[in-house]
Amino acid sequence: MLFVEPRRWFSLRELEVGASLARLQLCGSQLALAGQLSEPLELELSSGDRQWHWPLQPGEEGGWGFSGELAAAELGEELLLSLRRGDLQLPWVAIRVLRATPAELEQWQAFFAGEAGALPEAELERISHCALLGTAVQRGGDRPEAVAAFCERAASQELVVEAARLRHQGRFPSVLGRGPGRILASRLVLNWNLLLVQEGEQRFVVFQGVSSSDAVLLPGLNLLLLVCHLEAGTVRTCLAILSRTPEFFRPSQPARFGGYLVGHSRPYHCSYDGLLALQAVRQAQQLDADDALFSKEGEAFVDLGRCLELAQPHQQLSQEALNELTASNGTYLLQLGFWFHTRAEDPQLRALAGAVDGQLRNAARRDSELEAIGALKQLESCTPLIWVGITGQKRSWVEQVEGTAALLNALHALYPRLGVIFDGWTPPLHSSDYHRREARNDDRVIRRILKRLNFKTRGRVGVVAGLPLLEKVRVGLGVDAFAANYTTGSLNVARICARPGVGHMGQRMAESKHQHIHHHTREIPTELVQDVSDPSTPTGYVNYSLPWEALRDELIKVLAEQQP
């Protein structure tokens, strides 16, 4: 008898119960066995004495799944999802349906539209969840006229600088075209800094993460504006957390500016979106000596106060401590960030990056502990000294162990004094078990490569995987060339250190290569690269295959250009 265990094969992609309609979608990524079934496989949804059945169907992105709609009024308070084949039923999951009455939904919307006393007192999390299920979501396309002007510049450098200029007034750039709104409060929730803003009669929430405005939720207008790096489901989760403390929505008075928040847990967004926004604010003369500068623990890769020689210290606090700071002092934090996106050739942005990178290089030369103890002297005497990037997580070159070893053996035959720097994971200043585990993963890959080398490595090999960003920059300044992943894997050596080299990446990732600044980087011809993934794999997780000889040929050209 053939059947499937639903928790293994299916994921609940979507289950929404709105005011009038319920939608359901389940997806299975590996269910190739459907054709072997003697009877059709169905999803059964039962509620009370009612049942609905949806047949197994091919998914749009490969795999198999179930999807359907029904009238929400037909559902009871409890749902049971089961898989059924003929008379055989396999219960999967029981779900309780959350509902809100029309009066509760009207109260919720009225509060954000200006009726201060209308916010429901009880079960706000349930009501907010149901309200958001019926909210119109706007991402690009035809936006409402009232917010179109704001959406055009929502994630831009200009909006960041304007928000900074308005900080001492406690205001945020106009979203509705009625003039800058007053910031009432801020709170860090999950990976976002949330601002509660009032513009005219409308009260709304601005989500700051990658940019200073990743999204804006306007409950009074029943509207959610998605700008970048945020989905409606995450907005619902954040609002559910906020709703557990209703006092956030009813501060006794507007908040005062309490400081800038800079950083991101991912090195790319930290170095491109956050640090460039901070530099733009500095150049606009909107970073005063008494403006506090914060990062959430785990979201800073350098000490900004020291590296950028700022008057104020760079304070790195836990999310809980930052929320306590703003709540107890009646202040708000302004996240600095703009969406760099596909603008690597923009001269203005390259100038911002050049200013930041120059300061980071100076700080690396000034503060390197590796240089202070003489750890670089022998390595930098190697000719040439090659930086090799290792990727043990995602977007990796699948033949990197045997391919890198073959590459280095071939180079050593041409250059007997060859030296190698192995790079990998870059942890934030406040590291964690997660970062240490990822660094160990890269170290294991490096050790497998070392076992395949046919030349002596003592004094010729250094490993910077797991070291702080500034130490990597100092080491990178001494290399002659690099071979690394074109995207974040070469950020330190290719952008900050501006060293020449060869970048490799998957074909799908190549479509986004303009999100990265490179000064002297050759690329592997795309026809030599083959993506290795399921078609439904997100672009950021696609591994790829390429012949190591292609890296060798391009790297030899780079080294030849370095000779006098």
Coordinates of C-alpha atoms in Angstrom, one line a residue:
M1 CA 0.0 0.0 0.0
L2 CA 1.5 3.4 -1.1
F3 CA 0.8 6.6 0.8
V4 CA 2.7 9.7 2.0
E5 CA 3.4 11.2 5.3
P6 CA 2.2 14.8 5.0
R7 CA 4.6 16.5 7.4
R8 CA 7.5 15.2 5.4
W9 CA 6.2 16.0 1.9
F10 CA 4.0 19.1 2.2
S11 CA 4.4 22.6 3.6
L12 CA 1.5 24.8 4.4
R13 CA 2.2 27.7 2.0
E14 CA -0.8 29.8 2.8
L15 CA -4.1 29.6 4.8
E16 CA -6.0 32.8 5.0
V17 CA -9.4 33.2 6.4
G18 CA -10.7 36.7 5.5
A19 CA -14.1 38.4 6.0
S20 CA -15.6 36.7 3.0
L21 CA -13.2 34.2 1.5
A22 CA -10.8 31.5 2.7
R23 CA -7.8 30.6 0.6
L24 CA -5.5 27.5 1.1
Q25 CA -2.3 26.5 -0.6
L26 CA 0.0 23.5 0.2
C27 CA 3.1 22.6 -1.7
G28 CA 5.2 19.4 -2.0
S29 CA 8.6 19.7 -3.6
Q30 CA 9.4 16.0 -4.2
L31 CA 6.1 14.3 -4.9
A32 CA 7.0 12.6 -8.1
L33 CA 5.2 9.5 -7.1
A34 CA 1.7 10.8 -7.7
G35 CA 1.5 8.9 -11.0
Q36 CA 1.9 5.6 -9.1
L37 CA -1.3 6.0 -7.2
S38 CA -4.2 3.7 -8.2
E39 CA -6.7 6.2 -6.8
P40 CA -6.5 10.0 -6.8
L41 CA -4.8 11.8 -3.9
E42 CA -6.9 14.5 -2.4
L43 CA -6.7 17.1 0.4
E44 CA -9.7 17.0 2.6
L45 CA -10.7 20.0 4.7
S46 CA -13.4 19.3 7.3
S47 CA -15.1 21.8 9.6
G48 CA -18.0 20.6 11.7
D49 CA -20.1 18.3 9.5
R50 CA -18.9 19.9 6.3
Q51 CA -16.1 18.6 4.0
W52 CA -14.3 19.9 1.0
H53 CA -11.9 18.0 -1.3
W54 CA -9.2 19.3 -3.6
P55 CA -7.2 17.1 -5.9
L56 CA -3.4 16.9 -6.1
Q57 CA -2.2 19.1 -8.9
P58 CA 1.2 20.1 -10.5
G59 CA 2.7 23.2 -8.9
E60 CA 3.7 26.3 -10.9
E61 CA 7.3 26.0 -9.9
G62 CA 7.6 22.2 -10.0
G63 CA 6.5 19.7 -7.4
W64 CA 2.9 19.1 -6.5
G65 CA 0.3 20.7 -4.3
F66 CA -3.3 21.5 -3.4
S67 CA -5.0 24.9 -3.6
G68 CA -8.6 26.1 -3.4
E69 CA -11.0 28.7 -2.2
L70 CA -14.3 28.6 -0.3
A71 CA -16.7 31.0 1.4
A72 CA -15.4 31.9 4.9
A73 CA -18.9 31.9 6.3
E74 CA -19.1 28.1 5.7
L75 CA -16.2 27.4 8.1
G76 CA -16.6 26.7 11.8
E77 CA -14.1 27.5 14.5
E78 CA -12.0 24.3 14.0
L79 CA -10.5 22.9 10.8
L80 CA -8.9 19.6 10.1
L81 CA -6.7 19.1 7.1
S82 CA -6.2 15.5 6.0
L83 CA -4.8 13.6 3.0
R84 CA -7.3 11.1 1.5
R85 CA -6.9 8.3 -1.1
G86 CA -10.2 6.5 -1.5
D87 CA -11.3 5.3 1.9
L88 CA -7.9 5.8 3.5
Q89 CA -7.6 9.1 5.5
L90 CA -4.5 10.5 7.1
P91 CA -5.1 13.5 9.4
W92 CA -2.4 16.2 9.0
V93 CA -3.1 19.2 11.1
A94 CA -5.9 20.8 13.2
I95 CA -6.3 24.6 12.9
R96 CA -8.3 27.0 15.0
V97 CA -9.9 29.8 12.9
L98 CA -9.4 33.4 14.2
R99 CA -12.2 35.8 13.4
A100 CA -13.1 39.4 14.1
T101 CA -16.5 40.9 14.1
P102 CA -17.3 43.8 11.7
A103 CA -17.6 46.1 14.7
E104 CA -14.1 45.2 15.9
L105 CA -12.6 45.7 12.5
E106 CA -14.3 49.1 12.2
Q107 CA -12.9 50.1 15.6
W108 CA -9.4 49.1 14.6
Q109 CA -9.6 51.1 11.4
A110 CA -11.2 54.1 13.1
F111 CA -8.4 54.3 15.6
F112 CA -5.7 54.7 13.0
A113 CA -7.9 57.1 11.0
G114 CA -8.0 59.5 13.9
E115 CA -10.6 58.3 16.5
A116 CA -8.2 58.1 19.5
G117 CA -10.6 56.2 21.7
A118 CA -11.6 53.5 19.2
L119 CA -8.7 51.0 19.7
P120 CA -10.3 47.8 20.9
E121 CA -9.3 47.0 24.5
A122 CA -9.3 43.2 24.4
E123 CA -7.7 40.6 22.1
L124 CA -5.9 43.1 20.0
E125 CA -3.6 40.5 18.5
R126 CA -6.6 38.5 17.1
I127 CA -8.2 41.6 15.7
S128 CA -5.1 43.0 14.1
H129 CA -4.4 39.7 12.5
C130 CA -7.9 39.5 11.0
A131 CA -7.7 43.2 9.9
L132 CA -4.5 42.7 8.0
L133 CA -6.0 39.7 6.1
G134 CA -8.3 42.2 4.5
T135 CA -5.7 44.9 3.9
A136 CA -4.9 45.9 0.3
V137 CA -1.3 45.2 -0.5
Q138 CA 0.6 47.5 -2.9
R139 CA 3.9 46.6 -4.4
G140 CA 4.8 48.7 -7.4
G141 CA 2.3 49.1 -10.1
D142 CA -0.6 51.5 -9.9
R143 CA -0.3 53.1 -6.4
P144 CA -2.9 55.3 -4.9
E145 CA -2.3 58.9 -5.9
A146 CA -1.9 60.0 -2.2
V147 CA 1.1 57.8 -1.7
A148 CA 2.7 57.7 -5.2
A149 CA 5.2 60.4 -4.6
F150 CA 6.4 58.8 -1.3
C151 CA 6.7 55.4 -3.0
E152 CA 9.0 56.8 -5.7
R153 CA 11.6 57.7 -3.1
A154 CA 10.7 55.5 -0.1
A155 CA 14.0 53.4 -0.1
S156 CA 16.2 56.2 -1.5
Q157 CA 19.2 58.0 -0.2
E158 CA 17.2 61.3 -0.4
L159 CA 14.6 60.0 2.0
V160 CA 17.3 58.9 4.5
V161 CA 18.8 62.4 4.5
E162 CA 15.5 64.1 4.8
A163 CA 14.5 61.9 7.8
A164 CA 17.9 62.9 9.4
R165 CA 17.2 66.6 8.8
L166 CA 13.8 66.2 10.5
R167 CA 15.2 64.4 13.5
H168 CA 15.3 67.3 15.9
Q169 CA 11.7 68.1 15.1
G170 CA 10.8 64.5 15.8
R171 CA 9.2 64.1 12.4
F172 CA 9.3 61.7 9.4
P173 CA 9.1 62.6 5.7
S174 CA 5.5 62.9 4.4
V175 CA 3.9 59.6 3.3
L176 CA 0.5 61.0 2.5
G177 CA 1.6 64.4 1.1
R178 CA 0.2 66.4 4.0
G179 CA 3.6 67.4 5.4
P180 CA 6.1 65.5 7.7
G181 CA 4.4 63.2 10.2
R182 CA 5.2 63.3 13.9
I183 CA 7.0 60.2 15.2
L184 CA 5.1 58.9 18.3
A185 CA 7.3 55.9 19.2
S186 CA 9.7 53.3 17.9
R187 CA 10.3 49.6 18.8
L188 CA 12.6 46.9 17.5
V189 CA 10.6 43.8 16.5
L190 CA 12.2 40.8 14.8
N191 CA 14.7 42.3 12.3
W192 CA 12.9 45.6 11.9
N193 CA 12.8 49.0 13.6
L194 CA 9.1 50.1 13.7
L195 CA 8.1 53.7 13.8
L196 CA 4.6 54.8 14.9
V197 CA 3.9 58.0 12.9
Q198 CA 1.0 60.4 12.8
E199 CA 0.4 62.5 9.7
G200 CA -2.7 64.6 9.8
E201 CA -5.4 62.3 11.2
Q202 CA -3.8 59.1 10.0
R203 CA -1.6 57.0 12.3
F204 CA 0.6 54.4 10.6
V205 CA 3.7 52.1 11.1
V206 CA 6.9 52.5 9.1
F207 CA 9.1 49.3 8.9
Q208 CA 12.8 50.1 8.7
G209 CA 15.3 47.2 8.0
V210 CA 17.4 47.3 4.8
S211 CA 16.2 50.8 4.1
S212 CA 14.6 53.6 6.2
S213 CA 11.3 52.6 4.7
D214 CA 11.0 48.9 3.7
A215 CA 7.2 49.1 4.1
V216 CA 4.4 51.3 5.5
L217 CA 1.3 49.9 7.0
L218 CA -1.7 52.4 7.0
P219 CA -4.5 50.6 8.8
G220 CA -6.7 53.7 8.7
L221 CA -6.7 53.5 4.9
N222 CA -6.7 49.7 4.9
L223 CA -3.4 49.8 2.9
L224 CA 0.0 48.1 3.1
L225 CA 2.8 49.6 1.0
L226 CA 5.6 47.1 0.4
V227 CA 8.8 48.7 -0.9
C228 CA 11.7 46.2 -0.5
H229 CA 12.8 43.1 1.4
L230 CA 9.5 42.6 3.3
E231 CA 6.4 40.5 2.7
A232 CA 2.9 40.8 4.0
G233 CA 3.2 37.7 6.2
T234 CA 6.2 39.2 8.1
V235 CA 4.2 42.5 8.5
R236 CA 1.4 40.5 10.1
T237 CA 3.8 38.7 12.5
C238 CA 5.4 42.0 13.5
L239 CA 2.0 43.6 14.1
A240 CA 0.9 40.6 16.2
I241 CA 3.9 41.1 18.4
L242 CA 3.2 44.8 18.7
S243 CA -0.4 44.1 19.6
R244 CA 0.6 42.3 22.7
T245 CA 1.6 45.7 24.2
P246 CA -1.3 48.0 23.2
E247 CA 0.3 50.9 25.0
F248 CA 2.7 51.2 22.0
F249 CA -0.1 52.5 19.9
R250 CA -1.1 55.1 22.6
P251 CA 2.0 57.0 23.8
S252 CA 1.2 59.8 26.1
Q253 CA 3.3 62.2 24.0
P254 CA 5.4 62.2 20.8
A255 CA 8.9 60.7 21.0
R256 CA 12.1 62.7 20.8
F257 CA 15.0 61.7 18.6
G258 CA 17.2 59.3 20.6
G259 CA 19.9 58.3 18.0
Y260 CA 20.7 56.7 14.8
L261 CA 20.5 52.9 14.3
V262 CA 23.0 51.4 11.8
G263 CA 23.7 47.9 10.7
H264 CA 22.3 44.6 9.5
S265 CA 22.9 40.9 10.3
R266 CA 24.1 40.3 6.7
P267 CA 27.4 41.8 5.6
Y268 CA 26.1 42.9 2.3
H269 CA 23.2 45.0 3.6
C270 CA 25.4 46.3 6.4
S271 CA 28.2 47.4 4.0
Y272 CA 26.0 48.6 1.1
D273 CA 22.7 49.8 2.5
G274 CA 23.7 50.9 6.0
L275 CA 27.2 52.2 5.9
L276 CA 26.6 54.2 2.7
A277 CA 23.5 55.7 4.2
L278 CA 25.5 56.8 7.3
Q279 CA 28.1 58.3 4.9
A280 CA 25.4 60.2 3.1
V281 CA 24.1 61.6 6.4
R282 CA 27.6 62.6 7.4
Q283 CA 28.2 64.4 4.1
A284 CA 24.8 66.2 4.5
Q285 CA 26.2 67.4 7.9
Q286 CA 23.4 65.6 9.8
L287 CA 25.6 63.7 12.1
D288 CA 26.3 65.9 15.1
A289 CA 28.7 65.1 17.9
D290 CA 25.8 64.6 20.3
D291 CA 23.8 62.3 18.0
A292 CA 23.9 58.8 19.6
L293 CA 25.0 56.0 17.3
F294 CA 23.7 52.5 17.9
S295 CA 23.7 49.0 16.4
K296 CA 21.8 46.0 17.5
E297 CA 24.1 43.2 18.8
G298 CA 25.1 41.0 15.9
E299 CA 24.4 43.7 13.3
A300 CA 27.8 45.6 13.4
F301 CA 30.9 44.3 11.6
V302 CA 33.2 47.2 12.6
D303 CA 33.3 49.7 15.4
L304 CA 32.0 52.7 13.5
G305 CA 33.1 55.3 16.1
R306 CA 36.7 54.1 15.9
C307 CA 36.9 53.2 12.2
L308 CA 35.3 56.4 11.0
E309 CA 36.9 58.5 13.7
L310 CA 33.6 59.9 14.9
A311 CA 33.1 62.1 18.0
Q312 CA 30.5 59.7 19.5
P313 CA 31.0 56.1 20.5
H314 CA 29.4 53.3 18.6
Q315 CA 27.1 51.6 21.1
Q316 CA 26.1 48.0 20.5
L317 CA 23.2 46.8 22.6
S318 CA 20.8 43.9 22.7
Q319 CA 17.4 44.4 21.1
E320 CA 15.8 44.3 24.6
A321 CA 18.2 47.0 25.9
L322 CA 17.5 49.3 22.9
N323 CA 13.7 48.9 23.4
E324 CA 14.1 49.6 27.1
L325 CA 16.1 52.7 26.3
T326 CA 13.5 54.2 24.0
A327 CA 10.5 53.2 26.1
S328 CA 12.0 54.6 29.4
N329 CA 13.3 57.9 27.8
G330 CA 10.4 58.6 25.4
T331 CA 12.7 58.5 22.4
Y332 CA 12.8 56.9 19.0
L333 CA 15.7 55.4 16.9
L334 CA 16.0 56.2 13.2
Q335 CA 17.4 53.4 11.1
L336 CA 19.8 54.5 8.4
G337 CA 19.7 52.6 5.2
F338 CA 18.7 52.9 1.6
W339 CA 18.3 50.3 -1.1
F340 CA 21.5 50.1 -3.1
H341 CA 19.9 47.5 -5.4
T342 CA 21.2 47.5 -9.0
R343 CA 23.0 50.8 -8.9
A344 CA 26.7 49.8 -8.7
E345 CA 27.7 52.1 -11.6
D346 CA 26.0 55.2 -10.1
P347 CA 29.0 57.7 -9.7
Q348 CA 27.4 59.2 -6.6
L349 CA 27.0 55.9 -4.9
R350 CA 30.5 54.8 -5.9
A351 CA 31.8 58.0 -4.3
L352 CA 30.0 57.2 -1.1
A353 CA 31.4 53.7 -1.1
G354 CA 34.9 55.0 -1.9
A355 CA 34.8 57.3 1.1
V356 CA 33.6 54.5 3.4
D357 CA 36.1 52.0 2.1
G358 CA 39.0 54.4 2.4
Q359 CA 38.3 54.9 6.0
L360 CA 38.0 51.2 6.6
R361 CA 41.4 50.6 4.9
N362 CA 43.0 53.3 7.0
A363 CA 41.5 51.7 10.2
A364 CA 42.7 48.3 9.1
R365 CA 46.3 49.5 8.6
R366 CA 46.2 51.4 11.9
D367 CA 44.5 48.8 14.2
S368 CA 45.4 45.3 12.9
E369 CA 46.5 42.9 15.6
L370 CA 47.8 40.5 13.0
E371 CA 50.2 43.1 11.7
A372 CA 51.1 44.1 15.2
I373 CA 52.4 40.6 16.1
G374 CA 54.1 40.1 12.7
A375 CA 51.8 37.4 11.5
L376 CA 51.6 38.9 8.0
K377 CA 55.3 39.3 7.2
Q378 CA 56.1 35.8 5.9
L379 CA 52.9 35.6 4.0
E380 CA 53.4 38.9 2.3
S381 CA 56.8 37.8 1.1
C382 CA 55.2 35.1 -1.1
T383 CA 55.0 35.9 -4.8
P384 CA 52.2 35.9 -5.7
L385 CA 49.9 36.0 -2.7
I386 CA 46.4 34.8 -3.8
W387 CA 43.2 35.3 -1.9
V388 CA 40.8 32.3 -2.3
G389 CA 37.2 32.7 -1.1
I390 CA 35.4 29.6 0.3
T391 CA 31.6 29.4 0.5
G392 CA 30.3 26.6 2.8
Q393 CA 26.7 27.8 3.1
K394 CA 24.8 28.9 -0.1
R395 CA 25.5 30.2 -3.6
S396 CA 28.6 27.9 -3.6
W397 CA 30.8 26.5 -6.4
V398 CA 30.0 22.8 -6.1
E399 CA 33.5 21.6 -7.1
Q400 CA 35.2 24.1 -4.8
V401 CA 37.2 21.4 -2.9
E402 CA 38.8 19.5 -5.8
G403 CA 38.6 22.5 -8.1
T404 CA 40.4 24.9 -5.7
A405 CA 43.1 22.3 -5.0
A406 CA 43.6 21.7 -8.8
L407 CA 43.8 25.5 -9.3
L408 CA 46.4 26.1 -6.6
N409 CA 48.5 23.1 -7.7
A410 CA 48.5 24.4 -11.2
L411 CA 49.5 27.9 -10.0
H412 CA 52.2 26.6 -7.8
A413 CA 53.7 24.9 -10.9
L414 CA 54.0 28.3 -12.5
Y415 CA 54.8 30.3 -9.4
P416 CA 57.0 28.2 -7.0
R417 CA 56.8 31.0 -4.3
L418 CA 53.0 31.0 -4.3
G419 CA 51.2 32.0 -1.1
V420 CA 47.5 31.5 -0.3
I421 CA 45.0 33.2 1.9
F422 CA 41.8 31.3 2.5
D423 CA 38.7 33.4 3.3
G424 CA 35.2 32.4 4.4
W425 CA 32.6 33.4 7.0
T426 CA 32.7 37.0 8.3
P427 CA 31.2 37.2 11.8
P428 CA 29.8 40.4 13.4
L429 CA 31.7 42.0 16.3
H430 CA 29.2 40.4 18.7
S431 CA 29.5 36.8 17.5
S432 CA 27.4 33.8 18.5
D433 CA 27.3 30.0 18.3
Y434 CA 25.6 30.4 14.9
H435 CA 28.6 32.4 13.5
R436 CA 31.1 30.1 15.1
R437 CA 29.4 27.1 13.6
E438 CA 29.4 28.6 10.1
A439 CA 33.1 29.5 10.4
R440 CA 33.8 25.9 11.4
N441 CA 31.9 24.7 8.3
D442 CA 34.2 26.8 6.1
D443 CA 37.3 25.7 8.0
R444 CA 36.3 22.0 7.3
V445 CA 36.1 22.8 3.6
I446 CA 39.5 24.5 3.7
R447 CA 41.1 21.5 5.4
R448 CA 39.8 19.2 2.7
I449 CA 41.4 21.4 0.1
L450 CA 44.7 21.5 2.0
K451 CA 44.9 17.7 2.0
R452 CA 44.8 17.8 -1.8
L453 CA 47.7 20.3 -2.3
N454 CA 50.9 18.8 -3.6
F455 CA 53.2 21.5 -2.2
K456 CA 54.3 22.4 1.3
T457 CA 52.0 24.9 2.9
R458 CA 54.0 25.8 6.0
G459 CA 54.5 29.6 6.0
R460 CA 52.6 29.8 2.7
V461 CA 49.0 29.5 3.8
G462 CA 46.9 31.8 6.0
V463 CA 43.2 31.4 7.0
V464 CA 41.1 34.4 7.7
A465 CA 37.7 32.6 7.7
G466 CA 36.0 33.6 11.0
L467 CA 38.2 36.6 11.6
P468 CA 36.8 40.2 12.1
L469 CA 36.1 42.2 8.9
L470 CA 38.9 44.7 9.6
E471 CA 41.6 42.0 10.0
K472 CA 40.4 40.6 6.6
V473 CA 40.7 44.0 5.1
R474 CA 44.3 44.3 6.3
V475 CA 45.2 40.9 4.9
G476 CA 43.4 41.7 1.7
L477 CA 45.5 44.8 1.1
G478 CA 48.6 42.7 0.8
V479 CA 47.3 40.2 -1.8
D480 CA 48.2 40.2 -5.5
A481 CA 45.0 38.7 -6.8
F482 CA 41.9 36.9 -5.7
A483 CA 39.5 34.1 -6.8
A484 CA 36.2 34.2 -5.0
N485 CA 32.4 34.3 -5.3
Y486 CA 31.5 37.5 -7.2
T487 CA 28.8 38.5 -4.7
T488 CA 29.2 39.0 -0.9
G489 CA 32.0 36.4 -0.9
S490 CA 34.4 38.9 -2.5
L491 CA 33.1 42.1 -0.8
N492 CA 36.1 42.7 1.4
V493 CA 38.9 42.0 -1.1
A494 CA 37.2 43.2 -4.3
R495 CA 35.3 46.3 -3.1
I496 CA 36.9 47.5 0.1
C497 CA 40.5 46.5 -0.7
A498 CA 40.0 47.2 -4.5
R499 CA 42.3 44.2 -5.4
P500 CA 42.2 42.6 -8.9
G501 CA 40.9 39.1 -9.3
V502 CA 38.4 36.7 -10.7
G503 CA 34.8 36.5 -9.6
H504 CA 32.5 33.5 -10.1
M505 CA 28.8 33.1 -9.6
G506 CA 25.7 31.2 -10.8
Q507 CA 23.9 32.2 -13.9
R508 CA 20.8 33.3 -12.1
M509 CA 22.8 35.3 -9.6
A510 CA 24.6 37.0 -12.5
E511 CA 21.3 38.8 -13.2
S512 CA 21.9 40.7 -9.9
K513 CA 25.6 41.3 -10.3
H514 CA 25.1 45.1 -10.6
Q515 CA 24.2 45.1 -6.9
H516 CA 28.0 44.8 -6.2
I517 CA 30.8 47.2 -6.7
H518 CA 34.0 45.7 -8.3
H519 CA 37.0 47.7 -9.3
H520 CA 39.3 45.2 -11.1
T521 CA 37.4 41.9 -11.4
R522 CA 37.3 39.5 -14.3
E523 CA 34.3 37.2 -14.7
I524 CA 34.0 33.6 -15.8
P525 CA 32.1 33.4 -19.1
T526 CA 28.5 32.5 -18.4
E527 CA 28.4 29.7 -20.9
L528 CA 30.9 27.9 -18.7
V529 CA 28.7 28.1 -15.7
Q530 CA 25.8 25.8 -14.9
D531 CA 23.3 26.3 -12.1
V532 CA 22.7 23.2 -9.9
S533 CA 19.3 23.5 -8.2
D534 CA 15.7 22.7 -8.3
P535 CA 13.8 25.3 -10.4
S536 CA 11.9 26.5 -7.3
T537 CA 15.1 27.3 -5.3
P538 CA 15.3 31.0 -4.5
T539 CA 18.0 32.8 -6.5
G540 CA 20.1 33.5 -3.4
Y541 CA 20.5 29.8 -2.6
V542 CA 21.4 28.5 -6.0
N543 CA 24.7 26.5 -6.2
Y544 CA 26.6 26.3 -9.5
S545 CA 29.2 24.2 -11.4
L546 CA 32.1 25.5 -13.4
P547 CA 35.5 24.0 -14.6
W548 CA 38.4 25.0 -12.5
E549 CA 40.5 25.5 -15.7
A550 CA 38.3 28.6 -16.4
L551 CA 39.4 30.1 -13.1
R552 CA 43.0 29.2 -13.8
D553 CA 43.0 30.9 -17.2
E554 CA 41.5 34.1 -16.0
L555 CA 43.6 34.3 -12.9
I556 CA 46.8 33.9 -14.9
K557 CA 45.7 36.8 -17.0
V558 CA 45.2 38.9 -13.9
L559 CA 48.6 38.0 -12.5
A560 CA 50.3 38.8 -15.8
E561 CA 48.8 42.3 -15.7
Q562 CA 50.4 42.8 -12.3
Q563 CA 54.0 42.2 -13.6
P564 CA 56.0 45.3 -14.3

